[in-house]
Amino acid sequence: MRIVIQRVSQAQVTIDQEVVGQIGPGLMLLVGVSDQDDQDTVAYMARKIANMRIFSDEAGKMNLSVKDIGGAVLSISQFTLYARTKKGNRPSFTDAGQPDYSNKIYQALNQALSQDYHLPVATGEFGADMQVSLVNDGPVTIILDSEE
């Protein structure tokens, strides 16, 4: 699983000119799934996301998690995180998970963040053409890769 985490002051996702998910301060996630990901991967990634200390404390140090600040999560499925670009100019997405399986794992991640870590989670729609807007706070952007 590959996840791009962005610390945001606000973010939203729109489908067909309708806002389907939005958050204030928190984390915007772009989530890519491979066929090798499983429930152990989901548990690991959810724990890392919920507990990652990338929000500033009163001293200005990155010492607080999204849970600590009472933030939310906007989670967006993003199969293109598995693009291979070594050969040619057209990316190959053969390393991305099969759609049905990827959706199952993506939904499991969102559920783990919500149920296990009590985070408000807004989402887009798996496989939809979405427009995502955000205000990256910092900017702070972290890449999590379960294979590293």
mmCIF file of the C-alpha atoms, coordinates in Angstrom:
data_MODEL
# 
_entry.id   MODEL 
# 
loop_
_atom_site.group_PDB 
_atom_site.id 
_atom_site.type_symbol 
_atom_site.label_atom_id 
_atom_site.label_alt_id 
_atom_site.label_comp_id 
_atom_site.label_asym_id 
_atom_site.label_entity_id 
_atom_site.label_seq_id 
_atom_site.pdbx_PDB_ins_code 
_atom_site.Cartn_x 
_atom_site.Cartn_y 
_atom_site.Cartn_z 
_atom_site.occupancy 
_atom_site.B_iso_or_equiv 
_atom_site.pdbx_formal_charge 
_atom_site.auth_seq_id 
_atom_site.auth_comp_id 
_atom_site.auth_asym_id 
_atom_site.auth_atom_id 
_atom_site.pdbx_PDB_model_num 
ATOM 1   C CA . MET A 1 1   ? 0.000   0.000  0.000   1.00 0.00 ? 1   MET A CA 1 
ATOM 2   C CA . ARG A 1 2   ? 1.231   3.466  -0.853  1.00 0.00 ? 2   ARG A CA 1 
ATOM 3   C CA . ILE A 1 3   ? -0.272  6.482  0.825   1.00 0.00 ? 3   ILE A CA 1 
ATOM 4   C CA . VAL A 1 4   ? 0.533   10.141 0.305   1.00 0.00 ? 4   VAL A CA 1 
ATOM 5   C CA . ILE A 1 5   ? -0.365  12.012 3.491   1.00 0.00 ? 5   ILE A CA 1 
ATOM 6   C CA . GLN A 1 6   ? -0.833  15.753 3.415   1.00 0.00 ? 6   GLN A CA 1 
ATOM 7   C CA . ARG A 1 7   ? -1.408  17.869 6.489   1.00 0.00 ? 7   ARG A CA 1 
ATOM 8   C CA . VAL A 1 8   ? -4.238  20.198 5.543   1.00 0.00 ? 8   VAL A CA 1 
ATOM 9   C CA . SER A 1 9   ? -6.168  23.107 6.974   1.00 0.00 ? 9   SER A CA 1 
ATOM 10  C CA . GLN A 1 10  ? -9.047  22.064 4.697   1.00 0.00 ? 10  GLN A CA 1 
ATOM 11  C CA . ALA A 1 11  ? -9.752  19.665 1.838   1.00 0.00 ? 11  ALA A CA 1 
ATOM 12  C CA . GLN A 1 12  ? -12.679 18.533 -0.263  1.00 0.00 ? 12  GLN A CA 1 
ATOM 13  C CA . VAL A 1 13  ? -13.550 16.139 -3.054  1.00 0.00 ? 13  VAL A CA 1 
ATOM 14  C CA . THR A 1 14  ? -16.122 16.841 -5.755  1.00 0.00 ? 14  THR A CA 1 
ATOM 15  C CA . ILE A 1 15  ? -17.834 14.455 -8.177  1.00 0.00 ? 15  ILE A CA 1 
ATOM 16  C CA . ASP A 1 16  ? -19.989 15.852 -10.988 1.00 0.00 ? 16  ASP A CA 1 
ATOM 17  C CA . GLN A 1 17  ? -19.806 19.326 -9.416  1.00 0.00 ? 17  GLN A CA 1 
ATOM 18  C CA . GLU A 1 18  ? -21.160 18.028 -6.087  1.00 0.00 ? 18  GLU A CA 1 
ATOM 19  C CA . VAL A 1 19  ? -19.034 18.045 -2.929  1.00 0.00 ? 19  VAL A CA 1 
ATOM 20  C CA . VAL A 1 20  ? -19.118 14.481 -1.599  1.00 0.00 ? 20  VAL A CA 1 
ATOM 21  C CA . GLY A 1 21  ? -16.530 14.805 1.158   1.00 0.00 ? 21  GLY A CA 1 
ATOM 22  C CA . GLN A 1 22  ? -14.828 17.617 2.996   1.00 0.00 ? 22  GLN A CA 1 
ATOM 23  C CA . ILE A 1 23  ? -12.816 18.230 6.147   1.00 0.00 ? 23  ILE A CA 1 
ATOM 24  C CA . GLY A 1 24  ? -11.298 21.070 8.090   1.00 0.00 ? 24  GLY A CA 1 
ATOM 25  C CA . PRO A 1 25  ? -7.906  20.594 9.768   1.00 0.00 ? 25  PRO A CA 1 
ATOM 26  C CA . GLY A 1 26  ? -6.532  17.066 9.437   1.00 0.00 ? 26  GLY A CA 1 
ATOM 27  C CA . LEU A 1 27  ? -5.039  14.712 6.895   1.00 0.00 ? 27  LEU A CA 1 
ATOM 28  C CA . MET A 1 28  ? -5.751  14.253 3.217   1.00 0.00 ? 28  MET A CA 1 
ATOM 29  C CA . LEU A 1 29  ? -4.800  10.752 2.070   1.00 0.00 ? 29  LEU A CA 1 
ATOM 30  C CA . LEU A 1 30  ? -4.175  9.519  -1.458  1.00 0.00 ? 30  LEU A CA 1 
ATOM 31  C CA . VAL A 1 31  ? -4.383  5.726  -1.125  1.00 0.00 ? 31  VAL A CA 1 
ATOM 32  C CA . GLY A 1 32  ? -2.928  3.226  -3.595  1.00 0.00 ? 32  GLY A CA 1 
ATOM 33  C CA . VAL A 1 33  ? -3.490  -0.501 -3.077  1.00 0.00 ? 33  VAL A CA 1 
ATOM 34  C CA . SER A 1 34  ? -1.661  -3.516 -4.498  1.00 0.00 ? 34  SER A CA 1 
ATOM 35  C CA . ASP A 1 35  ? -2.826  -7.127 -4.628  1.00 0.00 ? 35  ASP A CA 1 
ATOM 36  C CA . GLN A 1 36  ? -0.233  -7.984 -1.937  1.00 0.00 ? 36  GLN A CA 1 
ATOM 37  C CA . ASP A 1 37  ? -1.960  -5.795 0.655   1.00 0.00 ? 37  ASP A CA 1 
ATOM 38  C CA . ASP A 1 38  ? -4.046  -7.526 3.308   1.00 0.00 ? 38  ASP A CA 1 
ATOM 39  C CA . GLN A 1 39  ? -5.650  -6.902 6.711   1.00 0.00 ? 39  GLN A CA 1 
ATOM 40  C CA . ASP A 1 40  ? -2.220  -6.777 8.375   1.00 0.00 ? 40  ASP A CA 1 
ATOM 41  C CA . THR A 1 41  ? -1.217  -4.040 5.937   1.00 0.00 ? 41  THR A CA 1 
ATOM 42  C CA . VAL A 1 42  ? -4.438  -2.167 6.705   1.00 0.00 ? 42  VAL A CA 1 
ATOM 43  C CA . ALA A 1 43  ? -3.845  -2.377 10.471  1.00 0.00 ? 43  ALA A CA 1 
ATOM 44  C CA . TYR A 1 44  ? -0.240  -1.203 10.143  1.00 0.00 ? 44  TYR A CA 1 
ATOM 45  C CA . MET A 1 45  ? -1.049  1.728  7.866   1.00 0.00 ? 45  MET A CA 1 
ATOM 46  C CA . ALA A 1 46  ? -4.053  2.851  9.935   1.00 0.00 ? 46  ALA A CA 1 
ATOM 47  C CA . ARG A 1 47  ? -1.920  2.830  13.089  1.00 0.00 ? 47  ARG A CA 1 
ATOM 48  C CA . LYS A 1 48  ? 0.844   4.836  11.396  1.00 0.00 ? 48  LYS A CA 1 
ATOM 49  C CA . ILE A 1 49  ? -1.607  7.406  10.006  1.00 0.00 ? 49  ILE A CA 1 
ATOM 50  C CA . ALA A 1 50  ? -3.562  7.879  13.232  1.00 0.00 ? 50  ALA A CA 1 
ATOM 51  C CA . ASN A 1 51  ? -0.463  8.236  15.391  1.00 0.00 ? 51  ASN A CA 1 
ATOM 52  C CA . MET A 1 52  ? 1.910   10.123 13.076  1.00 0.00 ? 52  MET A CA 1 
ATOM 53  C CA . ARG A 1 53  ? 3.053   13.241 14.915  1.00 0.00 ? 53  ARG A CA 1 
ATOM 54  C CA . ILE A 1 54  ? 3.064   15.884 12.187  1.00 0.00 ? 54  ILE A CA 1 
ATOM 55  C CA . PHE A 1 55  ? 0.987   18.647 13.793  1.00 0.00 ? 55  PHE A CA 1 
ATOM 56  C CA . SER A 1 56  ? 2.619   21.429 15.784  1.00 0.00 ? 56  SER A CA 1 
ATOM 57  C CA . ASP A 1 57  ? 2.367   21.639 19.546  1.00 0.00 ? 57  ASP A CA 1 
ATOM 58  C CA . GLU A 1 58  ? 2.345   24.902 21.509  1.00 0.00 ? 58  GLU A CA 1 
ATOM 59  C CA . ALA A 1 59  ? 6.149   25.126 21.117  1.00 0.00 ? 59  ALA A CA 1 
ATOM 60  C CA . GLY A 1 60  ? 5.897   24.830 17.332  1.00 0.00 ? 60  GLY A CA 1 
ATOM 61  C CA . LYS A 1 61  ? 7.361   21.310 17.208  1.00 0.00 ? 61  LYS A CA 1 
ATOM 62  C CA . MET A 1 62  ? 5.741   18.542 15.155  1.00 0.00 ? 62  MET A CA 1 
ATOM 63  C CA . ASN A 1 63  ? 4.648   16.584 18.171  1.00 0.00 ? 63  ASN A CA 1 
ATOM 64  C CA . LEU A 1 64  ? 0.896   16.002 17.811  1.00 0.00 ? 64  LEU A CA 1 
ATOM 65  C CA . SER A 1 65  ? -1.122  13.461 15.838  1.00 0.00 ? 65  SER A CA 1 
ATOM 66  C CA . VAL A 1 66  ? -4.386  13.989 13.978  1.00 0.00 ? 66  VAL A CA 1 
ATOM 67  C CA . LYS A 1 67  ? -6.093  12.361 16.972  1.00 0.00 ? 67  LYS A CA 1 
ATOM 68  C CA . ASP A 1 68  ? -4.424  14.826 19.357  1.00 0.00 ? 68  ASP A CA 1 
ATOM 69  C CA . ILE A 1 69  ? -5.728  17.864 17.477  1.00 0.00 ? 69  ILE A CA 1 
ATOM 70  C CA . GLY A 1 70  ? -9.244  16.460 16.987  1.00 0.00 ? 70  GLY A CA 1 
ATOM 71  C CA . GLY A 1 71  ? -8.697  16.465 13.218  1.00 0.00 ? 71  GLY A CA 1 
ATOM 72  C CA . ALA A 1 72  ? -10.355 14.520 10.438  1.00 0.00 ? 72  ALA A CA 1 
ATOM 73  C CA . VAL A 1 73  ? -9.292  12.479 7.410   1.00 0.00 ? 73  VAL A CA 1 
ATOM 74  C CA . LEU A 1 74  ? -10.218 12.856 3.759   1.00 0.00 ? 74  LEU A CA 1 
ATOM 75  C CA . SER A 1 75  ? -9.353  9.555  2.060   1.00 0.00 ? 75  SER A CA 1 
ATOM 76  C CA . ILE A 1 76  ? -9.131  9.334  -1.747  1.00 0.00 ? 76  ILE A CA 1 
ATOM 77  C CA . SER A 1 77  ? -8.423  6.140  -3.707  1.00 0.00 ? 77  SER A CA 1 
ATOM 78  C CA . GLN A 1 78  ? -5.480  6.675  -6.064  1.00 0.00 ? 78  GLN A CA 1 
ATOM 79  C CA . PHE A 1 79  ? -4.379  3.676  -8.168  1.00 0.00 ? 79  PHE A CA 1 
ATOM 80  C CA . THR A 1 80  ? -1.903  5.877  -10.070 1.00 0.00 ? 80  THR A CA 1 
ATOM 81  C CA . LEU A 1 81  ? 0.446   5.755  -7.068  1.00 0.00 ? 81  LEU A CA 1 
ATOM 82  C CA . TYR A 1 82  ? 1.539   2.395  -8.502  1.00 0.00 ? 82  TYR A CA 1 
ATOM 83  C CA . ALA A 1 83  ? 2.526   3.853  -11.876 1.00 0.00 ? 83  ALA A CA 1 
ATOM 84  C CA . ARG A 1 84  ? 5.666   2.458  -13.478 1.00 0.00 ? 84  ARG A CA 1 
ATOM 85  C CA . THR A 1 85  ? 7.430   5.083  -15.549 1.00 0.00 ? 85  THR A CA 1 
ATOM 86  C CA . LYS A 1 86  ? 10.800  3.503  -16.369 1.00 0.00 ? 86  LYS A CA 1 
ATOM 87  C CA . LYS A 1 87  ? 9.964   2.518  -19.953 1.00 0.00 ? 87  LYS A CA 1 
ATOM 88  C CA . GLY A 1 88  ? 8.407   4.847  -22.489 1.00 0.00 ? 88  GLY A CA 1 
ATOM 89  C CA . ASN A 1 89  ? 6.231   7.834  -21.786 1.00 0.00 ? 89  ASN A CA 1 
ATOM 90  C CA . ARG A 1 90  ? 2.950   6.157  -20.901 1.00 0.00 ? 90  ARG A CA 1 
ATOM 91  C CA . PRO A 1 91  ? 2.767   4.980  -17.284 1.00 0.00 ? 91  PRO A CA 1 
ATOM 92  C CA . SER A 1 92  ? 2.000   1.321  -16.658 1.00 0.00 ? 92  SER A CA 1 
ATOM 93  C CA . PHE A 1 93  ? -0.359  0.468  -13.816 1.00 0.00 ? 93  PHE A CA 1 
ATOM 94  C CA . THR A 1 94  ? 0.173   -3.296 -13.712 1.00 0.00 ? 94  THR A CA 1 
ATOM 95  C CA . ASP A 1 95  ? 1.376   -3.107 -10.096 1.00 0.00 ? 95  ASP A CA 1 
ATOM 96  C CA . ALA A 1 96  ? -1.897  -1.547 -8.924  1.00 0.00 ? 96  ALA A CA 1 
ATOM 97  C CA . GLY A 1 97  ? -4.342  -3.934 -7.304  1.00 0.00 ? 97  GLY A CA 1 
ATOM 98  C CA . GLN A 1 98  ? -7.349  -5.358 -9.095  1.00 0.00 ? 98  GLN A CA 1 
ATOM 99  C CA . PRO A 1 99  ? -10.283 -2.953 -8.676  1.00 0.00 ? 99  PRO A CA 1 
ATOM 100 C CA . ASP A 1 100 ? -12.617 -5.151 -6.592  1.00 0.00 ? 100 ASP A CA 1 
ATOM 101 C CA . TYR A 1 101 ? -9.837  -6.222 -4.238  1.00 0.00 ? 101 TYR A CA 1 
ATOM 102 C CA . SER A 1 102 ? -8.396  -2.710 -4.006  1.00 0.00 ? 102 SER A CA 1 
ATOM 103 C CA . ASN A 1 103 ? -11.783 -1.258 -3.117  1.00 0.00 ? 103 ASN A CA 1 
ATOM 104 C CA . LYS A 1 104 ? -12.189 -3.844 -0.348  1.00 0.00 ? 104 LYS A CA 1 
ATOM 105 C CA . ILE A 1 105 ? -8.776  -2.951 1.143   1.00 0.00 ? 105 ILE A CA 1 
ATOM 106 C CA . TYR A 1 106 ? -9.370  0.796  0.702   1.00 0.00 ? 106 TYR A CA 1 
ATOM 107 C CA . GLN A 1 107 ? -12.716 0.528  2.524   1.00 0.00 ? 107 GLN A CA 1 
ATOM 108 C CA . ALA A 1 108 ? -11.077 -1.538 5.276   1.00 0.00 ? 108 ALA A CA 1 
ATOM 109 C CA . LEU A 1 109 ? -8.477  1.205  5.808   1.00 0.00 ? 109 LEU A CA 1 
ATOM 110 C CA . ASN A 1 110 ? -11.188 3.869  6.092   1.00 0.00 ? 110 ASN A CA 1 
ATOM 111 C CA . GLN A 1 111 ? -13.145 1.674  8.505   1.00 0.00 ? 111 GLN A CA 1 
ATOM 112 C CA . ALA A 1 112 ? -10.050 1.047  10.658  1.00 0.00 ? 112 ALA A CA 1 
ATOM 113 C CA . LEU A 1 113 ? -9.319  4.778  10.892  1.00 0.00 ? 113 LEU A CA 1 
ATOM 114 C CA . SER A 1 114 ? -12.929 5.459  11.853  1.00 0.00 ? 114 SER A CA 1 
ATOM 115 C CA . GLN A 1 115 ? -13.674 2.546  14.177  1.00 0.00 ? 115 GLN A CA 1 
ATOM 116 C CA . ASP A 1 116 ? -10.292 1.699  15.691  1.00 0.00 ? 116 ASP A CA 1 
ATOM 117 C CA . TYR A 1 117 ? -8.966  5.260  16.020  1.00 0.00 ? 117 TYR A CA 1 
ATOM 118 C CA . HIS A 1 118 ? -12.258 7.199  16.225  1.00 0.00 ? 118 HIS A CA 1 
ATOM 119 C CA . LEU A 1 119 ? -11.311 9.599  13.452  1.00 0.00 ? 119 LEU A CA 1 
ATOM 120 C CA . PRO A 1 120 ? -13.955 11.287 11.316  1.00 0.00 ? 120 PRO A CA 1 
ATOM 121 C CA . VAL A 1 121 ? -13.325 9.977  7.790   1.00 0.00 ? 121 VAL A CA 1 
ATOM 122 C CA . ALA A 1 122 ? -14.701 11.551 4.622   1.00 0.00 ? 122 ALA A CA 1 
ATOM 123 C CA . THR A 1 123 ? -14.126 9.851  1.277   1.00 0.00 ? 123 THR A CA 1 
ATOM 124 C CA . GLY A 1 124 ? -14.488 10.229 -2.406  1.00 0.00 ? 124 GLY A CA 1 
ATOM 125 C CA . GLU A 1 125 ? -15.933 7.425  -4.517  1.00 0.00 ? 125 GLU A CA 1 
ATOM 126 C CA . PHE A 1 126 ? -13.713 4.513  -5.494  1.00 0.00 ? 126 PHE A CA 1 
ATOM 127 C CA . GLY A 1 127 ? -13.051 4.560  -9.240  1.00 0.00 ? 127 GLY A CA 1 
ATOM 128 C CA . ALA A 1 128 ? -14.889 7.826  -9.876  1.00 0.00 ? 128 ALA A CA 1 
ATOM 129 C CA . ASP A 1 129 ? -13.554 10.853 -11.728 1.00 0.00 ? 129 ASP A CA 1 
ATOM 130 C CA . MET A 1 130 ? -12.975 13.203 -8.812  1.00 0.00 ? 130 MET A CA 1 
ATOM 131 C CA . GLN A 1 131 ? -11.726 16.727 -8.339  1.00 0.00 ? 131 GLN A CA 1 
ATOM 132 C CA . VAL A 1 132 ? -9.762  17.164 -5.130  1.00 0.00 ? 132 VAL A CA 1 
ATOM 133 C CA . SER A 1 133 ? -8.845  20.504 -3.638  1.00 0.00 ? 133 SER A CA 1 
ATOM 134 C CA . LEU A 1 134 ? -6.862  21.161 -0.496  1.00 0.00 ? 134 LEU A CA 1 
ATOM 135 C CA . VAL A 1 135 ? -4.844  23.680 1.420   1.00 0.00 ? 135 VAL A CA 1 
ATOM 136 C CA . ASN A 1 136 ? -1.623  21.918 2.394   1.00 0.00 ? 136 ASN A CA 1 
ATOM 137 C CA . ASP A 1 137 ? -0.618  23.232 5.809   1.00 0.00 ? 137 ASP A CA 1 
ATOM 138 C CA . GLY A 1 138 ? 3.109   23.738 6.117   1.00 0.00 ? 138 GLY A CA 1 
ATOM 139 C CA . PRO A 1 139 ? 3.427   22.332 3.516   1.00 0.00 ? 139 PRO A CA 1 
ATOM 140 C CA . VAL A 1 140 ? 3.742   18.887 5.081   1.00 0.00 ? 140 VAL A CA 1 
ATOM 141 C CA . THR A 1 141 ? 3.614   15.857 2.789   1.00 0.00 ? 141 THR A CA 1 
ATOM 142 C CA . ILE A 1 142 ? 4.676   12.345 3.837   1.00 0.00 ? 142 ILE A CA 1 
ATOM 143 C CA . ILE A 1 143 ? 4.771   9.173  1.739   1.00 0.00 ? 143 ILE A CA 1 
ATOM 144 C CA . LEU A 1 144 ? 4.054   5.872  3.475   1.00 0.00 ? 144 LEU A CA 1 
ATOM 145 C CA . ASP A 1 145 ? 4.896   2.674  1.621   1.00 0.00 ? 145 ASP A CA 1 
ATOM 146 C CA . SER A 1 146 ? 4.087   -0.612 3.346   1.00 0.00 ? 146 SER A CA 1 
ATOM 147 C CA . GLU A 1 147 ? 6.899   -2.303 1.420   1.00 0.00 ? 147 GLU A CA 1 
ATOM 148 C CA . GLU A 1 148 ? 9.587   -0.053 2.933   1.00 0.00 ? 148 GLU A CA 1 
# 
